[in-house]
Tab-separated table of N, CA and C in Angstrom:
chain	number	residue	atom	x	y	z
A	1	UNK	N	6.714	-12.909	-2.417
A	1	UNK	CA	6.223	-13.280	-1.103
A	1	UNK	C	5.922	-11.989	-0.350
A	2	UNK	N	4.724	-11.907	0.224
A	2	UNK	CA	4.326	-10.699	0.939
A	2	UNK	C	4.994	-10.648	2.311
A	3	UNK	N	4.919	-9.488	2.927
A	3	UNK	CA	5.508	-9.316	4.260
A	3	UNK	C	4.798	-10.209	5.272
A	4	UNK	N	3.497	-10.362	5.102
A	4	UNK	CA	2.737	-11.213	6.015
A	4	UNK	C	3.183	-12.674	5.903
A	5	UNK	N	3.373	-13.155	4.686
A	5	UNK	CA	3.831	-14.533	4.490
A	5	UNK	C	5.238	-14.721	5.034
A	6	UNK	N	6.088	-13.724	4.847
A	6	UNK	CA	7.454	-13.799	5.377
A	6	UNK	C	7.424	-13.883	6.896
A	7	UNK	N	6.586	-13.063	7.523
A	7	UNK	CA	6.458	-13.097	8.978
A	7	UNK	C	5.973	-14.439	9.480
A	8	UNK	N	4.993	-15.009	8.787
A	8	UNK	CA	4.492	-16.327	9.189
A	8	UNK	C	5.572	-17.401	9.049
A	9	UNK	N	6.371	-17.304	7.992
A	9	UNK	CA	7.474	-18.254	7.811
A	9	UNK	C	8.503	-18.121	8.934
A	10	UNK	N	8.808	-16.891	9.335
A	10	UNK	CA	9.762	-16.667	10.427
A	10	UNK	C	9.216	-17.243	11.729
A	11	UNK	N	7.912	-17.077	11.970
A	11	UNK	CA	7.302	-17.639	13.173
A	11	UNK	C	7.426	-19.161	13.174
A	12	UNK	N	7.140	-19.789	12.045
A	12	UNK	CA	7.203	-21.260	11.966
A	12	UNK	C	8.627	-21.753	12.202
A	13	UNK	N	9.605	-21.086	11.597
A	13	UNK	CA	11.005	-21.491	11.788
A	13	UNK	C	11.418	-21.311	13.250
A	14	UNK	N	11.015	-20.199	13.856
A	14	UNK	CA	11.347	-19.951	15.258
A	14	UNK	C	10.732	-20.975	16.189
A	15	UNK	N	9.464	-21.277	15.958
A	15	UNK	CA	8.815	-22.276	16.810
A	15	UNK	C	9.413	-23.666	16.614
A	16	UNK	N	9.789	-23.992	15.382
A	16	UNK	CA	10.430	-25.291	15.127
A	16	UNK	C	11.778	-25.377	15.842
A	17	UNK	N	12.535	-24.292	15.814
A	17	UNK	CA	13.841	-24.282	16.495
A	17	UNK	C	13.658	-24.428	17.999
A	18	UNK	N	12.697	-23.696	18.567
A	18	UNK	CA	12.451	-23.783	20.006
A	18	UNK	C	11.971	-25.182	20.393
A	19	UNK	N	11.110	-25.756	19.574
A	19	UNK	CA	10.613	-27.098	19.844
A	19	UNK	C	11.734	-28.129	19.750
A	20	UNK	N	12.597	-27.977	18.773
A	20	UNK	CA	13.740	-28.884	18.637
A	20	UNK	C	14.660	-28.797	19.851
A	21	UNK	N	14.904	-27.581	20.321
A	21	UNK	CA	15.759	-27.408	21.498
A	21	UNK	C	15.127	-28.045	22.731
A	22	UNK	N	13.819	-27.845	22.884
A	22	UNK	CA	13.150	-28.383	24.066
A	22	UNK	C	13.039	-29.907	24.035
A	23	UNK	N	12.939	-30.481	22.848
A	23	UNK	CA	12.746	-31.934	22.733
A	23	UNK	C	14.000	-32.693	22.285
A	24	UNK	N	15.146	-32.039	22.341
A	24	UNK	CA	16.369	-32.690	21.869
A	24	UNK	C	16.687	-33.952	22.665
A	25	UNK	N	16.583	-33.886	23.970
A	25	UNK	CA	16.910	-35.061	24.785
A	25	UNK	C	15.927	-36.204	24.569
A	26	UNK	N	14.617	-35.975	24.595
A	26	UNK	CA	13.703	-37.096	24.334
A	26	UNK	C	13.839	-37.673	22.922
A	27	UNK	N	14.261	-36.835	21.964
A	27	UNK	CA	14.451	-37.321	20.601
A	27	UNK	C	15.772	-38.066	20.425
A	28	UNK	N	16.628	-38.022	21.435
A	28	UNK	CA	17.901	-38.736	21.382
A	28	UNK	C	19.001	-37.986	20.660
A	29	UNK	N	18.850	-36.681	20.440
A	29	UNK	CA	19.900	-35.918	19.770
A	29	UNK	C	20.633	-34.985	20.730
A	30	UNK	N	20.313	-35.090	22.009
A	30	UNK	CA	20.989	-34.263	23.011
A	30	UNK	C	21.659	-35.142	24.046
A	31	UNK	N	22.517	-34.514	24.838
A	31	UNK	CA	23.167	-35.241	25.939
A	31	UNK	C	22.315	-35.089	27.185
A	32	UNK	N	22.711	-35.747	28.254
A	32	UNK	CA	21.931	-35.637	29.485
A	32	UNK	C	21.974	-34.191	29.981
A	33	UNK	N	20.850	-33.715	30.449
A	33	UNK	CA	20.759	-32.332	30.918
A	33	UNK	C	20.443	-31.391	29.765
A	34	UNK	N	20.214	-30.168	30.132
A	34	UNK	CA	19.894	-29.133	29.148
A	34	UNK	C	21.165	-28.347	28.892
A	35	UNK	N	21.854	-28.615	27.786
A	35	UNK	CA	23.154	-28.007	27.492
A	35	UNK	C	23.045	-26.591	26.949
A	36	UNK	N	24.194	-25.962	26.834
A	36	UNK	CA	24.225	-24.568	26.378
A	36	UNK	C	23.798	-24.445	24.917
A	37	UNK	N	24.045	-25.495	24.123
A	37	UNK	CA	23.584	-25.464	22.733
A	37	UNK	C	22.046	-25.389	22.666
A	38	UNK	N	21.415	-26.139	23.541
A	38	UNK	CA	19.963	-26.129	23.580
A	38	UNK	C	19.428	-24.773	24.039
A	39	UNK	N	20.115	-24.167	24.998
A	39	UNK	CA	19.702	-22.850	25.487
A	39	UNK	C	19.797	-21.825	24.360
A	40	UNK	N	20.903	-21.854	23.615
A	40	UNK	CA	21.086	-20.913	22.512
A	40	UNK	C	20.011	-21.126	21.453
A	41	UNK	N	19.729	-22.366	21.096
A	41	UNK	CA	18.713	-22.654	20.088
A	41	UNK	C	17.324	-22.260	20.579
A	42	UNK	N	17.034	-22.496	21.841
A	42	UNK	CA	15.741	-22.132	22.405
A	42	UNK	C	15.544	-20.613	22.386
A	43	UNK	N	16.550	-19.874	22.812
A	43	UNK	CA	16.462	-18.403	22.826
A	43	UNK	C	16.343	-17.875	21.398
A	44	UNK	N	17.125	-18.408	20.485
A	44	UNK	CA	17.056	-17.962	19.090
A	44	UNK	C	15.677	-18.257	18.493
A	45	UNK	N	15.115	-19.404	18.808
A	45	UNK	CA	13.786	-19.740	18.308
A	45	UNK	C	12.716	-18.811	18.835
A	46	UNK	N	12.795	-18.479	20.113
A	46	UNK	CA	11.821	-17.558	20.707
A	46	UNK	C	11.962	-16.170	20.098
A	47	UNK	N	13.201	-15.714	19.925
A	47	UNK	CA	13.431	-14.397	19.317
A	47	UNK	C	12.887	-14.379	17.885
A	48	UNK	N	13.126	-15.421	17.119
A	48	UNK	CA	12.602	-15.481	15.752
A	48	UNK	C	11.075	-15.452	15.738
A	49	UNK	N	10.451	-16.175	16.644
A	49	UNK	CA	8.990	-16.197	16.689
A	49	UNK	C	8.435	-14.809	17.022
A	50	UNK	N	9.077	-14.096	17.933
A	50	UNK	CA	8.623	-12.750	18.300
A	50	UNK	C	8.836	-11.784	17.136
A	51	UNK	N	9.983	-11.879	16.471
A	51	UNK	CA	10.247	-11.009	15.316
A	51	UNK	C	9.240	-11.307	14.202
A	52	UNK	N	8.961	-12.563	13.968
A	52	UNK	CA	7.978	-12.923	12.954
A	52	UNK	C	6.593	-12.385	13.282
A	53	UNK	N	6.214	-12.436	14.555
A	53	UNK	CA	4.921	-11.891	14.961
A	53	UNK	C	4.877	-10.384	14.730
A	54	UNK	N	5.990	-9.703	15.003
A	54	UNK	CA	6.036	-8.258	14.768
A	54	UNK	C	5.907	-7.947	13.281
A	55	UNK	N	6.536	-8.754	12.437
A	55	UNK	CA	6.438	-8.541	10.987
A	55	UNK	C	5.000	-8.747	10.521
A	56	UNK	N	4.345	-9.779	11.038
A	56	UNK	CA	2.953	-10.042	10.645
A	56	UNK	C	2.043	-8.897	11.087
A	57	UNK	N	2.238	-8.415	12.297
A	57	UNK	CA	1.372	-7.351	12.814
A	57	UNK	C	1.610	-6.019	12.113
A	58	UNK	N	2.823	-5.794	11.628
A	58	UNK	CA	3.130	-4.536	10.949
A	58	UNK	C	2.865	-4.598	9.448
A	59	UNK	N	2.594	-5.784	8.925
A	59	UNK	CA	2.346	-5.934	7.490
A	59	UNK	C	1.057	-5.211	7.119
A	60	UNK	N	1.051	-4.549	5.974
A	60	UNK	CA	-0.181	-3.873	5.562
A	60	UNK	C	-1.276	-4.879	5.272
A	61	UNK	N	-2.493	-4.455	5.514
A	61	UNK	CA	-3.639	-5.315	5.269
A	61	UNK	C	-3.817	-5.516	3.775
A	62	UNK	N	-4.308	-6.671	3.376
A	62	UNK	CA	-4.502	-6.943	1.956
A	62	UNK	C	-5.826	-6.375	1.455
A	63	UNK	N	-6.717	-5.954	2.368
A	63	UNK	CA	-7.992	-5.381	1.960
A	63	UNK	C	-7.807	-3.906	1.619
A	64	UNK	N	-8.488	-3.437	0.592
A	64	UNK	CA	-8.398	-2.007	0.298
A	64	UNK	C	-9.121	-1.206	1.372
A	65	UNK	N	-8.552	-0.075	1.703
A	65	UNK	CA	-9.159	0.780	2.707
A	65	UNK	C	-10.417	1.424	2.140
A	66	UNK	N	-11.457	1.536	2.944
A	66	UNK	CA	-12.666	2.172	2.425
A	66	UNK	C	-12.401	3.647	2.148
A	67	UNK	N	-12.899	4.087	1.060
A	67	UNK	CA	-12.727	5.475	0.667
A	67	UNK	C	-13.877	5.881	-0.203
A	68	UNK	N	-13.749	6.987	-0.901
A	68	UNK	CA	-14.851	7.442	-1.740
A	68	UNK	C	-15.240	6.427	-2.809
A	69	UNK	N	-14.260	5.705	-3.336
A	69	UNK	CA	-14.550	4.722	-4.384
A	69	UNK	C	-15.107	3.425	-3.809
A	70	UNK	N	-14.868	3.187	-2.528
A	70	UNK	CA	-15.281	1.936	-1.903
A	70	UNK	C	-16.337	2.180	-0.829
A	71	UNK	N	-17.101	3.250	-0.962
A	71	UNK	CA	-18.098	3.571	0.044
A	71	UNK	C	-19.220	2.529	0.002
A	72	UNK	N	-19.667	2.080	1.169
A	72	UNK	CA	-20.747	1.103	1.166
A	72	UNK	C	-22.055	1.756	0.731
A	73	UNK	N	-22.939	0.952	0.219
A	73	UNK	CA	-24.239	1.455	-0.193
A	73	UNK	C	-24.583	0.947	-1.571
A	74	UNK	N	-25.817	1.181	-1.976
A	74	UNK	CA	-26.239	0.681	-3.285
A	74	UNK	C	-25.602	1.473	-4.414
A	75	UNK	N	-25.410	0.787	-5.513
A	75	UNK	CA	-24.898	1.459	-6.703
A	75	UNK	C	-26.038	2.255	-7.321
A	76	UNK	N	-25.755	3.454	-7.809
A	76	UNK	CA	-26.834	4.215	-8.436
A	76	UNK	C	-27.303	3.505	-9.703
A	77	UNK	N	-28.597	3.503	-9.893
A	77	UNK	CA	-29.166	2.847	-11.073
A	77	UNK	C	-28.951	3.742	-12.284
A	78	UNK	N	-28.557	3.140	-13.397
A	78	UNK	CA	-28.383	3.976	-14.584
A	78	UNK	C	-29.740	4.477	-15.054
A	79	UNK	N	-29.801	5.702	-15.462
A	79	UNK	CA	-31.052	6.283	-15.907
A	79	UNK	C	-30.836	7.042	-17.203
A	80	UNK	N	-31.855	7.668	-17.673
A	80	UNK	CA	-31.712	8.427	-18.923
A	80	UNK	C	-30.825	9.643	-18.710
A	81	UNK	N	-30.192	10.073	-19.780
A	81	UNK	CA	-29.367	11.271	-19.707
A	81	UNK	C	-30.252	12.462	-19.407
A	82	UNK	N	-29.770	13.376	-18.578
A	82	UNK	CA	-30.593	14.555	-18.287
A	82	UNK	C	-30.759	15.388	-19.560
A	83	UNK	N	-31.919	16.010	-19.663
A	83	UNK	CA	-32.213	16.862	-20.824
A	83	UNK	C	-31.344	18.120	-20.756
A	84	UNK	N	-30.872	18.567	-21.897
A	84	UNK	CA	-30.053	19.784	-21.863
A	84	UNK	C	-30.883	20.962	-21.388
A	85	UNK	N	-30.225	21.822	-20.632
A	85	UNK	CA	-30.890	22.996	-20.085
A	85	UNK	C	-30.957	24.119	-21.095
A	86	UNK	N	-31.576	25.230	-20.738
A	86	UNK	CA	-31.732	26.349	-21.675
A	86	UNK	C	-30.406	26.983	-22.060
A	87	UNK	N	-29.382	26.865	-21.223
A	87	UNK	CA	-28.100	27.506	-21.546
A	87	UNK	C	-27.170	26.589	-22.321
A	88	UNK	N	-27.594	25.438	-22.726
A	88	UNK	CA	-26.701	24.540	-23.463
A	88	UNK	C	-27.005	24.534	-24.928
């Protein structure tokens, strides 16, 4: 698993945790009011989402960097071998 995929997974888990904390009462798994358990889960979810975003942004790009081997432009056409010079 690449660093980018790991970061995306962390973001999804964080957002799911935050969403669960925010919707606990309407889903019927929380008590009346916003309890301390929900606050802890909400904060942890937000922190995970931010950490995951940082991992994704710091992950190396999957594209090769342009360089001498990857210079844009037409490929040279193959031609006949040059004739040997007088010193060869």
